[in-house]
């Protein structure tokens, strides 16, 4: 294969990966100084059966806490959430340690209608370890807001180098709040 074709294939591969990352990042939105993630899931049924399926899904997750029912659905907190980077084909070399070993906290809202439900996740915080620069090479704990990691200092523009990592976070959250086929069959 000639060098020209290799370059063309690489550019197509790179553009496809970038557009997929951009599409996943579109689920994130900067709202009043916070980074908010939205996902709409289709469901074949009425809101009553969907509400039962969503309750079962939320109860089965080890990272959902303080779930409260409201008029349109549920809201609650996320604690001790971890991303399975291997599941999404990521390696330790191309993914920051924050995503591999970090624990995430945040809040969520689930709004239920006929034929669909929408999940909104906001106020994401991380807790991770990083190597210290001291003589003993110890690890220190780092904490912070996810918006500070993925945006520039003024929090108005998402950093391009974080697009693939945000796509990873988006895919992980999408799978985390998706109703499993078992839940759909039972209802």
CSV table of N, CA and C in Angstrom, one decimal, residues 1-8:
chain,number,residue,atom,x,y,z
A,1,UNK,N,0.9,-1.2,0.0
A,1,UNK,CA,0.0,0.0,0.0
A,1,UNK,C,0.9,1.2,0.0
A,2,UNK,N,0.6,2.2,-0.8
A,2,UNK,CA,1.4,3.4,-0.9
A,2,UNK,C,1.2,4.3,0.2
A,3,UNK,N,2.1,5.2,0.4
A,3,UNK,CA,2.1,6.1,1.5
A,3,UNK,C,0.9,7.0,1.4
A,4,UNK,N,0.5,7.4,0.2
A,4,UNK,CA,-0.6,8.3,-0.1
A,4,UNK,C,-1.9,7.6,0.4
A,5,UNK,N,-2.1,6.3,0.1
A,5,UNK,CA,-3.3,5.6,0.6
A,5,UNK,C,-3.3,5.5,2.1
A,6,UNK,N,-2.2,5.3,2.7
A,6,UNK,CA,-2.1,5.2,4.2
A,6,UNK,C,-2.5,6.5,4.8
A,7,UNK,N,-2.1,7.6,4.2
A,7,UNK,CA,-2.4,8.9,4.8
A,7,UNK,C,-3.9,9.1,4.6
A,8,UNK,N,-4.5,8.8,3.5
A,8,UNK,CA,-5.9,8.9,3.3
A,8,UNK,C,-6.7,8.1,4.3
